[in-house]
PDB file of C-alpha atoms in Angstrom:
ATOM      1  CA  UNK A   1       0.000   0.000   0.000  1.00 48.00           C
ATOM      2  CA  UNK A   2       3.034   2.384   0.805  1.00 44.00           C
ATOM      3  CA  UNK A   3       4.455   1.968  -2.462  1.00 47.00           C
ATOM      4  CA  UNK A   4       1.191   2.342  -4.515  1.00 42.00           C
ATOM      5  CA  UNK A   5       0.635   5.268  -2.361  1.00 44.00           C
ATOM      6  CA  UNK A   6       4.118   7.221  -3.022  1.00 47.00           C
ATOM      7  CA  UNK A   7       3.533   5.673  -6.972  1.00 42.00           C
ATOM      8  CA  UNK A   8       0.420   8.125  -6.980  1.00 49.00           C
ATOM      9  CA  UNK A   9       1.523  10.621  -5.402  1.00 51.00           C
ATOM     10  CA  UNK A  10       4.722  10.931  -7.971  1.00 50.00           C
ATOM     11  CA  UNK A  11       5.137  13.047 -10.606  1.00 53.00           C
ATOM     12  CA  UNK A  12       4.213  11.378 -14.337  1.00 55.00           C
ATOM     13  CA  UNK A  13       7.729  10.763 -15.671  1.00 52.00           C
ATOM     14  CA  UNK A  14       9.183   9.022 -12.185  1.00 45.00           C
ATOM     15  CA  UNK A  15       5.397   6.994 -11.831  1.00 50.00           C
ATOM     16  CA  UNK A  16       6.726   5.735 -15.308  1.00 54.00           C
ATOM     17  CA  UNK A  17       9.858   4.908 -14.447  1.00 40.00           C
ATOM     18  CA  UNK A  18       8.761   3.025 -10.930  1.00 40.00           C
ATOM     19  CA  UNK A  19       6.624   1.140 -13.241  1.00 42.00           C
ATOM     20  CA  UNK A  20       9.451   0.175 -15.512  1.00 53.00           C
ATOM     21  CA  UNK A  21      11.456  -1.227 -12.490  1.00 40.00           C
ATOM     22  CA  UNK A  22       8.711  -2.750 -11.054  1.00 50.00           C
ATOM     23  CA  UNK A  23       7.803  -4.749 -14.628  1.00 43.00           C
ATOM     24  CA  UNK A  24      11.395  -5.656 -14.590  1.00 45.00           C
ATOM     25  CA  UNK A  25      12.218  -6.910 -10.953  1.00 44.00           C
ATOM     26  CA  UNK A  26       8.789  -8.879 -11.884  1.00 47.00           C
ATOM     27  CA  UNK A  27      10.368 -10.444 -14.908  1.00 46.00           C
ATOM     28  CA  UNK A  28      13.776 -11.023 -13.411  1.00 50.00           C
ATOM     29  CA  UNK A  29      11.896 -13.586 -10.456  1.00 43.00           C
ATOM     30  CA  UNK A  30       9.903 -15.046 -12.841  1.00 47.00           C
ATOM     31  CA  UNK A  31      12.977 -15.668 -15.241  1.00 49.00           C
ATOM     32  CA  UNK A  32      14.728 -17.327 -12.733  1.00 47.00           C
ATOM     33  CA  UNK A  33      11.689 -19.420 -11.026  1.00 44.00           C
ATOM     34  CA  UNK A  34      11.767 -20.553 -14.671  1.00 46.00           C
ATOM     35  CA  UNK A  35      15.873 -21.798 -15.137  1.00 43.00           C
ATOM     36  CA  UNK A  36      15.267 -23.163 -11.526  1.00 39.00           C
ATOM     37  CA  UNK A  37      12.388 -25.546 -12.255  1.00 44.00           C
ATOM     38  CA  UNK A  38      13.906 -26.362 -15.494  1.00 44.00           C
ATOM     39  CA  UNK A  39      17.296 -26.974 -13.704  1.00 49.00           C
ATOM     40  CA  UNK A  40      15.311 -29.595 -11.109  1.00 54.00           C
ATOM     41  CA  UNK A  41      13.451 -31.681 -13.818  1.00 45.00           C
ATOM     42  CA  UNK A  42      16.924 -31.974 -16.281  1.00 55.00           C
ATOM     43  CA  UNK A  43      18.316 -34.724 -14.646  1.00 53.00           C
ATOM     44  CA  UNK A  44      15.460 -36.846 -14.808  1.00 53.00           C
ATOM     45  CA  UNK A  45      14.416 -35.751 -18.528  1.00 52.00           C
ATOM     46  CA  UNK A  46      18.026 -36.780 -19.354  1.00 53.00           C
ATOM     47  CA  UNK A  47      18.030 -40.053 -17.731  1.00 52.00           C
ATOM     48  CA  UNK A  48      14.828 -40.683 -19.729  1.00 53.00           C
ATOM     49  CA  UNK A  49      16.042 -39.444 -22.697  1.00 74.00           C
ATOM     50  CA  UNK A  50      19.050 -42.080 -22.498  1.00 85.00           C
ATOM     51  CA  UNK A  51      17.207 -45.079 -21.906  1.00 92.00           C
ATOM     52  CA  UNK A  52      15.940 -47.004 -25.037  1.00 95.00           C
ATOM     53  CA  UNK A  53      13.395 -49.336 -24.501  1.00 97.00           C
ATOM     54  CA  UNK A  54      13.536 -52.820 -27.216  1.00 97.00           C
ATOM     55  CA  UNK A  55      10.636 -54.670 -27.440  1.00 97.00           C
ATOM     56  CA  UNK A  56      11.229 -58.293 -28.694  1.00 97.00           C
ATOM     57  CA  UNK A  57       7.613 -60.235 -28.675  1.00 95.00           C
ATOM     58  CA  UNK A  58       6.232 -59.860 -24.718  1.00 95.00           C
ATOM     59  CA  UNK A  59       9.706 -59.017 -23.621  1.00 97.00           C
ATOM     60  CA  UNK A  60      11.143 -55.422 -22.865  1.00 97.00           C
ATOM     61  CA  UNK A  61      14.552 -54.746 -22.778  1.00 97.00           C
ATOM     62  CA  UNK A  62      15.113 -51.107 -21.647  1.00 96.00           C
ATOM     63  CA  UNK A  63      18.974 -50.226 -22.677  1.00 95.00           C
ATOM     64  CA  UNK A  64      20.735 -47.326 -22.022  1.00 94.00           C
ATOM     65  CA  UNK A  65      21.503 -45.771 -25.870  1.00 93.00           C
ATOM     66  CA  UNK A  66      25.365 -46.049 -25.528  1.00 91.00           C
ATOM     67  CA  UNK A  67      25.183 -49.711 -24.562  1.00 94.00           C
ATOM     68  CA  UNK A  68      23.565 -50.293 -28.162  1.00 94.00           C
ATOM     69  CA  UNK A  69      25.979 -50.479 -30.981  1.00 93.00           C
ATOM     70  CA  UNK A  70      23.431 -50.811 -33.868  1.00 94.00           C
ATOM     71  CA  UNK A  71      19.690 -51.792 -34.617  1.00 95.00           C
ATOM     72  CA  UNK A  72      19.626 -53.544 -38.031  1.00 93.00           C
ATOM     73  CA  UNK A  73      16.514 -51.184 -40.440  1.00 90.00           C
ATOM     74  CA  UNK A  74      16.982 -48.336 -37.191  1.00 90.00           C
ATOM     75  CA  UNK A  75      20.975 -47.411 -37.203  1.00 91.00           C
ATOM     76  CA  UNK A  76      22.624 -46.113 -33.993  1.00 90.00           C
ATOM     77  CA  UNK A  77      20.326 -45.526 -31.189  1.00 86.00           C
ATOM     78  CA  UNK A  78      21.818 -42.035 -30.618  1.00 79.00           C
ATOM     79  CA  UNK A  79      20.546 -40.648 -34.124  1.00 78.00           C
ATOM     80  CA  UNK A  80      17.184 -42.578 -33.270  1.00 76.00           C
ATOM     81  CA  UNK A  81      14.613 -40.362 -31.262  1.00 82.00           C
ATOM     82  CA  UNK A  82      11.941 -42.695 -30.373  1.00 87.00           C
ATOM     83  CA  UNK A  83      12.423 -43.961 -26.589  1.00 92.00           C
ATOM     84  CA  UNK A  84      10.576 -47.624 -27.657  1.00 94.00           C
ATOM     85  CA  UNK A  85      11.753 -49.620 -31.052  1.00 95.00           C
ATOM     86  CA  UNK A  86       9.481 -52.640 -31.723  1.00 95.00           C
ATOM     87  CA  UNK A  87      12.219 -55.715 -32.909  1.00 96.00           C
ATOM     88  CA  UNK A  88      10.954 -57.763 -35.538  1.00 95.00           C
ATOM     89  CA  UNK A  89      12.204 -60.923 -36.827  1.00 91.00           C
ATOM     90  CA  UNK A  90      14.158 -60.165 -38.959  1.00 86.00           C
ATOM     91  CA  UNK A  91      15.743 -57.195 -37.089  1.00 93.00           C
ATOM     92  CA  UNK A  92      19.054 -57.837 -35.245  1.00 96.00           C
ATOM     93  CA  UNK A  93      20.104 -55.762 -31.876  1.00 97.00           C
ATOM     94  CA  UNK A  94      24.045 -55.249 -31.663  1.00 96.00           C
ATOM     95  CA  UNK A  95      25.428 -54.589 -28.006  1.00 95.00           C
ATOM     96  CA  UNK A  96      28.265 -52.855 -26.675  1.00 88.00           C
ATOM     97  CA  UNK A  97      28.987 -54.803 -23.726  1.00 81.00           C
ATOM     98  CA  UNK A  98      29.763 -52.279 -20.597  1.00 80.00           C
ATOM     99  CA  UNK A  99      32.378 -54.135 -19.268  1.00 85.00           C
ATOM    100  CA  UNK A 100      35.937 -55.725 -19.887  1.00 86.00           C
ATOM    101  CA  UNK A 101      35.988 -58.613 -21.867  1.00 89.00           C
ATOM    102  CA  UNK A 102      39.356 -60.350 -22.024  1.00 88.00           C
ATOM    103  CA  UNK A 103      41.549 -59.148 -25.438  1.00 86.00           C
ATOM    104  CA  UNK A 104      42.361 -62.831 -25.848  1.00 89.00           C
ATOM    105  CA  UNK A 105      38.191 -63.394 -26.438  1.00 88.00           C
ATOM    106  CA  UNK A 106      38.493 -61.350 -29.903  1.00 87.00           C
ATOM    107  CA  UNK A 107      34.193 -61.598 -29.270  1.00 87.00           C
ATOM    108  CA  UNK A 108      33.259 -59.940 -32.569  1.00 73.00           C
ATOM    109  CA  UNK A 109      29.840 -59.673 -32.101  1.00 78.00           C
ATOM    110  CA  UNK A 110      26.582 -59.961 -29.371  1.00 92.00           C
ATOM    111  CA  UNK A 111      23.555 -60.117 -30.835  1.00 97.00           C
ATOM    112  CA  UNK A 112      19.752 -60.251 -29.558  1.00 97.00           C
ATOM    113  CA  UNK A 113      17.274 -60.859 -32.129  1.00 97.00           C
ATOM    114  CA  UNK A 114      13.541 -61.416 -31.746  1.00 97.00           C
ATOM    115  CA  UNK A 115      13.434 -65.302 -31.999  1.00 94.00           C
ATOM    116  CA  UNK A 116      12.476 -68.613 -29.918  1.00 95.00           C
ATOM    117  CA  UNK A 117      14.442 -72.036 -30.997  1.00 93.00           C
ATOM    118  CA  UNK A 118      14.179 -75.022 -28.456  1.00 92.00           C
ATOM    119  CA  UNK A 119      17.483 -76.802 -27.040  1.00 93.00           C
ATOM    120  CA  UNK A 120      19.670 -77.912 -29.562  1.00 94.00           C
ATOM    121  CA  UNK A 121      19.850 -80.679 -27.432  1.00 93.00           C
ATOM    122  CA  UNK A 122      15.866 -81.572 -27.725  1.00 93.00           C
ATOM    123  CA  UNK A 123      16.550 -81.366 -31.441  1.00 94.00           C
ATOM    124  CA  UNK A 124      16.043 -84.926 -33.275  1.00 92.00           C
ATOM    125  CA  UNK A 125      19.786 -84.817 -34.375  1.00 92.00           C
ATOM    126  CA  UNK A 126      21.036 -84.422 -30.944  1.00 95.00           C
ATOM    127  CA  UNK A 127      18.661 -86.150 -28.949  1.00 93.00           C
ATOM    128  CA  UNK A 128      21.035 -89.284 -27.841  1.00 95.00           C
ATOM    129  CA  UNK A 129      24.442 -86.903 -27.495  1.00 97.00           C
ATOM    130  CA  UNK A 130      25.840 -87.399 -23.907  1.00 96.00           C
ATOM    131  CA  UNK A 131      28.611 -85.097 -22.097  1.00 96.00           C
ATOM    132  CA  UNK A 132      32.178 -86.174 -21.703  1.00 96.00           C
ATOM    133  CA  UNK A 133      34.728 -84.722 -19.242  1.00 95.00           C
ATOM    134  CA  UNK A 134      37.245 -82.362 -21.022  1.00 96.00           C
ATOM    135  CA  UNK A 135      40.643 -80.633 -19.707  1.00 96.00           C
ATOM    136  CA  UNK A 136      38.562 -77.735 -18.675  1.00 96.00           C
ATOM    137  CA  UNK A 137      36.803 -77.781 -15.702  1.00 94.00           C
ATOM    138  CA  UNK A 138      32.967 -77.218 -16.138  1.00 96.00           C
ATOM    139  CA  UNK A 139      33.039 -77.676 -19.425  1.00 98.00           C
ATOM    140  CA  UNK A 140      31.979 -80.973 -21.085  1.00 98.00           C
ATOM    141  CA  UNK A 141      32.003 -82.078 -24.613  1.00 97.00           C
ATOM    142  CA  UNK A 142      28.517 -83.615 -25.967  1.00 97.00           C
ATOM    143  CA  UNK A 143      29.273 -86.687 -28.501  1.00 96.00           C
ATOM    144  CA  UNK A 144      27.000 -89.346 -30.413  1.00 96.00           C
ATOM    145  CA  UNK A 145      26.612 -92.975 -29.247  1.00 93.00           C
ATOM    146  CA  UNK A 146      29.005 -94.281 -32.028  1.00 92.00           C
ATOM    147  CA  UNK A 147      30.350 -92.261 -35.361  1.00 90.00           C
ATOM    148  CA  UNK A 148      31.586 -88.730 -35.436  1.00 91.00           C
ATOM    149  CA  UNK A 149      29.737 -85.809 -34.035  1.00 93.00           C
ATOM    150  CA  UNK A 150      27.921 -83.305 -36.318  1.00 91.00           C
ATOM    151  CA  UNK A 151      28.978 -80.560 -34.551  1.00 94.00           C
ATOM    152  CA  UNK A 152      31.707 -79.748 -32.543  1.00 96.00           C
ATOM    153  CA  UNK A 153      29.682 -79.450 -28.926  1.00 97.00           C
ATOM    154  CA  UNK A 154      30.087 -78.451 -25.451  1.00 98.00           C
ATOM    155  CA  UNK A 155      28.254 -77.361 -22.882  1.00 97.00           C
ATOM    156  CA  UNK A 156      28.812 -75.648 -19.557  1.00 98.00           C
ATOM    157  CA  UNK A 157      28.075 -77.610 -16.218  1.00 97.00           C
ATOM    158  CA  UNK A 158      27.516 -74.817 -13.449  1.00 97.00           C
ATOM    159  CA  UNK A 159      24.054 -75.366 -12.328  1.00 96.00           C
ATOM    160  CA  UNK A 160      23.321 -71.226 -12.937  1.00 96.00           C
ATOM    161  CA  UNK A 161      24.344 -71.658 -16.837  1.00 97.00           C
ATOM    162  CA  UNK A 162      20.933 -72.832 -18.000  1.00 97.00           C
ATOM    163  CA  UNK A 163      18.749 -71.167 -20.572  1.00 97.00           C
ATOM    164  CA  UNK A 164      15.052 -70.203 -21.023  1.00 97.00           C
ATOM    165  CA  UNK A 165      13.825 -73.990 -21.169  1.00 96.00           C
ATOM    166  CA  UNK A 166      16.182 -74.929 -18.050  1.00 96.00           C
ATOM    167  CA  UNK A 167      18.884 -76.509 -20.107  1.00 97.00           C
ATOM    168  CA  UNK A 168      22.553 -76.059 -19.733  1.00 97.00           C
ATOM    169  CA  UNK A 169      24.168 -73.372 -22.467  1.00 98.00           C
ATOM    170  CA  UNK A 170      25.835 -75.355 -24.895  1.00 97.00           C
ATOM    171  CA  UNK A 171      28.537 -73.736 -27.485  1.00 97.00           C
ATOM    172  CA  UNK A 172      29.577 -75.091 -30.360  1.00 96.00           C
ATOM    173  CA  UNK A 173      33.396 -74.564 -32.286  1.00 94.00           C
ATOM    174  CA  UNK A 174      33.136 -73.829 -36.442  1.00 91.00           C
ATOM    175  CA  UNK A 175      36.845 -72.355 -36.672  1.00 89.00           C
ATOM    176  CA  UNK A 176      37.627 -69.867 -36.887  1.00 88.00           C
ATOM    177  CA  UNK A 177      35.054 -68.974 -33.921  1.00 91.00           C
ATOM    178  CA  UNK A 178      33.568 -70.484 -31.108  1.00 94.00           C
ATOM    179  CA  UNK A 179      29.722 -69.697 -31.214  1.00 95.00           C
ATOM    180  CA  UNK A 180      26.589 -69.314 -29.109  1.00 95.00           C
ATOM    181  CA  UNK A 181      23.182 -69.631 -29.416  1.00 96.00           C
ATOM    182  CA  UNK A 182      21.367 -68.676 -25.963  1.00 97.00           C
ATOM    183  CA  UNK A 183      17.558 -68.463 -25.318  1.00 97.00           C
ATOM    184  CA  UNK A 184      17.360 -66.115 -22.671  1.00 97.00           C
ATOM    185  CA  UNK A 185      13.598 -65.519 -22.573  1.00 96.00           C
ATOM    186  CA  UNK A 186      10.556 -67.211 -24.630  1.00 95.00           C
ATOM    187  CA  UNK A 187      10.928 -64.460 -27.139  1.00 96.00           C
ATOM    188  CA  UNK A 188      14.751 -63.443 -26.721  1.00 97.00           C
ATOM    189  CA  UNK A 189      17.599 -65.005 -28.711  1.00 97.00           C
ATOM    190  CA  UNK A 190      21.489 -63.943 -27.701  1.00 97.00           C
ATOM    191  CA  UNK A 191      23.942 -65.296 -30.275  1.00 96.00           C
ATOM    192  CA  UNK A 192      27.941 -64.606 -28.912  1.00 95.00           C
ATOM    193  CA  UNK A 193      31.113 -64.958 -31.959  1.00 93.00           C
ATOM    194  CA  UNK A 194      34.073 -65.280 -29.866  1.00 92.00           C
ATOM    195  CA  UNK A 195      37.571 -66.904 -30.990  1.00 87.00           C
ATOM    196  CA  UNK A 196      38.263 -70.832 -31.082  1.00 82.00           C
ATOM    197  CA  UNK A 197      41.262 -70.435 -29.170  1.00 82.00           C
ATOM    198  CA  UNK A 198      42.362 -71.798 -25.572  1.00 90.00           C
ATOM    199  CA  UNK A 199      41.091 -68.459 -23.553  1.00 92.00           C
ATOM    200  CA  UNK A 200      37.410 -69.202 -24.493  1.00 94.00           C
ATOM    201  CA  UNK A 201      37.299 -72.479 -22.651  1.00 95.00           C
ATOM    202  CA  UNK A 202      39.275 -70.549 -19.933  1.00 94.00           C
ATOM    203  CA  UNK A 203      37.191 -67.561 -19.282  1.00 94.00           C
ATOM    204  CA  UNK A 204      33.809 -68.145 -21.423  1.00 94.00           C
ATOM    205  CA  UNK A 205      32.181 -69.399 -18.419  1.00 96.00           C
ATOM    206  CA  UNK A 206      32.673 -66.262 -16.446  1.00 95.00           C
ATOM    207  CA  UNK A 207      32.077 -63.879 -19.201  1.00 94.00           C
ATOM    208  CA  UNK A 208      28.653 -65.605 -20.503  1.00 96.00           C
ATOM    209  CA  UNK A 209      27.315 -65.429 -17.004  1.00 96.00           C
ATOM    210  CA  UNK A 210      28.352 -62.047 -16.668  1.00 94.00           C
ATOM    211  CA  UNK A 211      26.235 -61.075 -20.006  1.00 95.00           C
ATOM    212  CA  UNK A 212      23.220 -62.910 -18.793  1.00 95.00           C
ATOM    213  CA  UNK A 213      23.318 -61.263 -15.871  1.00 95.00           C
ATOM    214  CA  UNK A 214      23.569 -58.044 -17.189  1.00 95.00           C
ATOM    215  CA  UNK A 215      20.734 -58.618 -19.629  1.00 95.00           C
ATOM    216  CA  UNK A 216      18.179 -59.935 -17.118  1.00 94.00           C
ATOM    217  CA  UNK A 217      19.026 -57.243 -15.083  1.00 94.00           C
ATOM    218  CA  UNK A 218      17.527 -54.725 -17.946  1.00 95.00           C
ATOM    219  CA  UNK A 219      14.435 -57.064 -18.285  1.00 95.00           C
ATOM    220  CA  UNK A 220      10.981 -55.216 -17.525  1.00 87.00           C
TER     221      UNK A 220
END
């Protein structure tokens, strides 16, 4: 009331002015209210903003962007602005693994594609393969009854290594790789290209279970 008072009682040119710094402090708060609450909700816009969510059949997949290499018909996630990208099946998902992977692995390339294949092990061809005991300790070779084997398989033995259908993981050799075929949910297919050498039969084990766990950790 004191100010509007002395405002009327002022001569013309200063009630102008007062009114000019009056419109201004106005303007100045509400500026700043404005940076504030746009400083507060930030973060969480850019959190959002790096998360892509992959849908493959009933499964969700939500990846942060830079953990995505490339999304076969969609290119790199970071040039992509839609936060959900349906997979189809004939799309392929290429990861960028966020953690060390030994050099000796040479793993050229994890992909997830939109797929559901039963055990190769419940396939007619492979039905009466048993495991044998190899050098390398979890890790036993499946053969035929008699004759050579069609493939060159293994499988791993730790009781956590299973897939979708409760089977153990099973990799097979086609030199120059070593490759795997792992159904990690009904509608989720992960297919690992690593080297044929010695240090896969060494450290597969540990680095497999560390890429299931990080992908069922991402699961919705």
């Amino acid at each position: 009331m004191l100010f509007l008072l002395k405002l009327t009682m002022a001569s013309p040119p200063l009630q102008r002015l007062l009114v000019s710094l009056s419109v201004a402090i106005y303007c100045g708060v509400a500026s700043s209210t404005s940076v504030l609450a746009a400083s507060i909700e930030s973060p969480t816009q850019a959190a959002q903003s790096r998360l892509l969510e992959l849908r493959f059949g009933a499964t969700s997949i939500a990846f942060e962007r830079g953990e995505i290499a490339w999304v076969s018909g969609h290119g790199k996630p970071d040039r992509n602005t839609n936060s959900t990208l349906t997979i189809a099946r004939n799309t392929s998902v290429f990861l960028k693994p966020p953690f060390n992977i030994p050099t000796c692995l040479e793993i050229g390339q994890v992909i997830l594609t939109t797929q559901t294949i039963e055990p190769i092990l419940r396939q007619r061809l492979f039905q009466d393969y048993k495991p044998t005991g190899t050098e390398f300790r979890g890790i036993s070779r499946l053969q035929p009854p008699s004759g050579r084997p069609i493939l060159d398989l293994y499988q791993f033995e730790a009781s956590d290594l299973k897939d979708f259908w409760g089977e153990q993981i099973t990799f097979y050799r086609q030199p120059p790789m070593t490759r795997l075929n792992i159904q990690l949910t009904r509608d989720v297919e992960m297919r690992v290209a690593a080297t044929v050498e010695r240090c896969f039969f060494e450290h597969g084990e540990a680095i497999i279970r560390q890429f299931i766990s990080f992908l069922n950790g991402k699961v919705k």
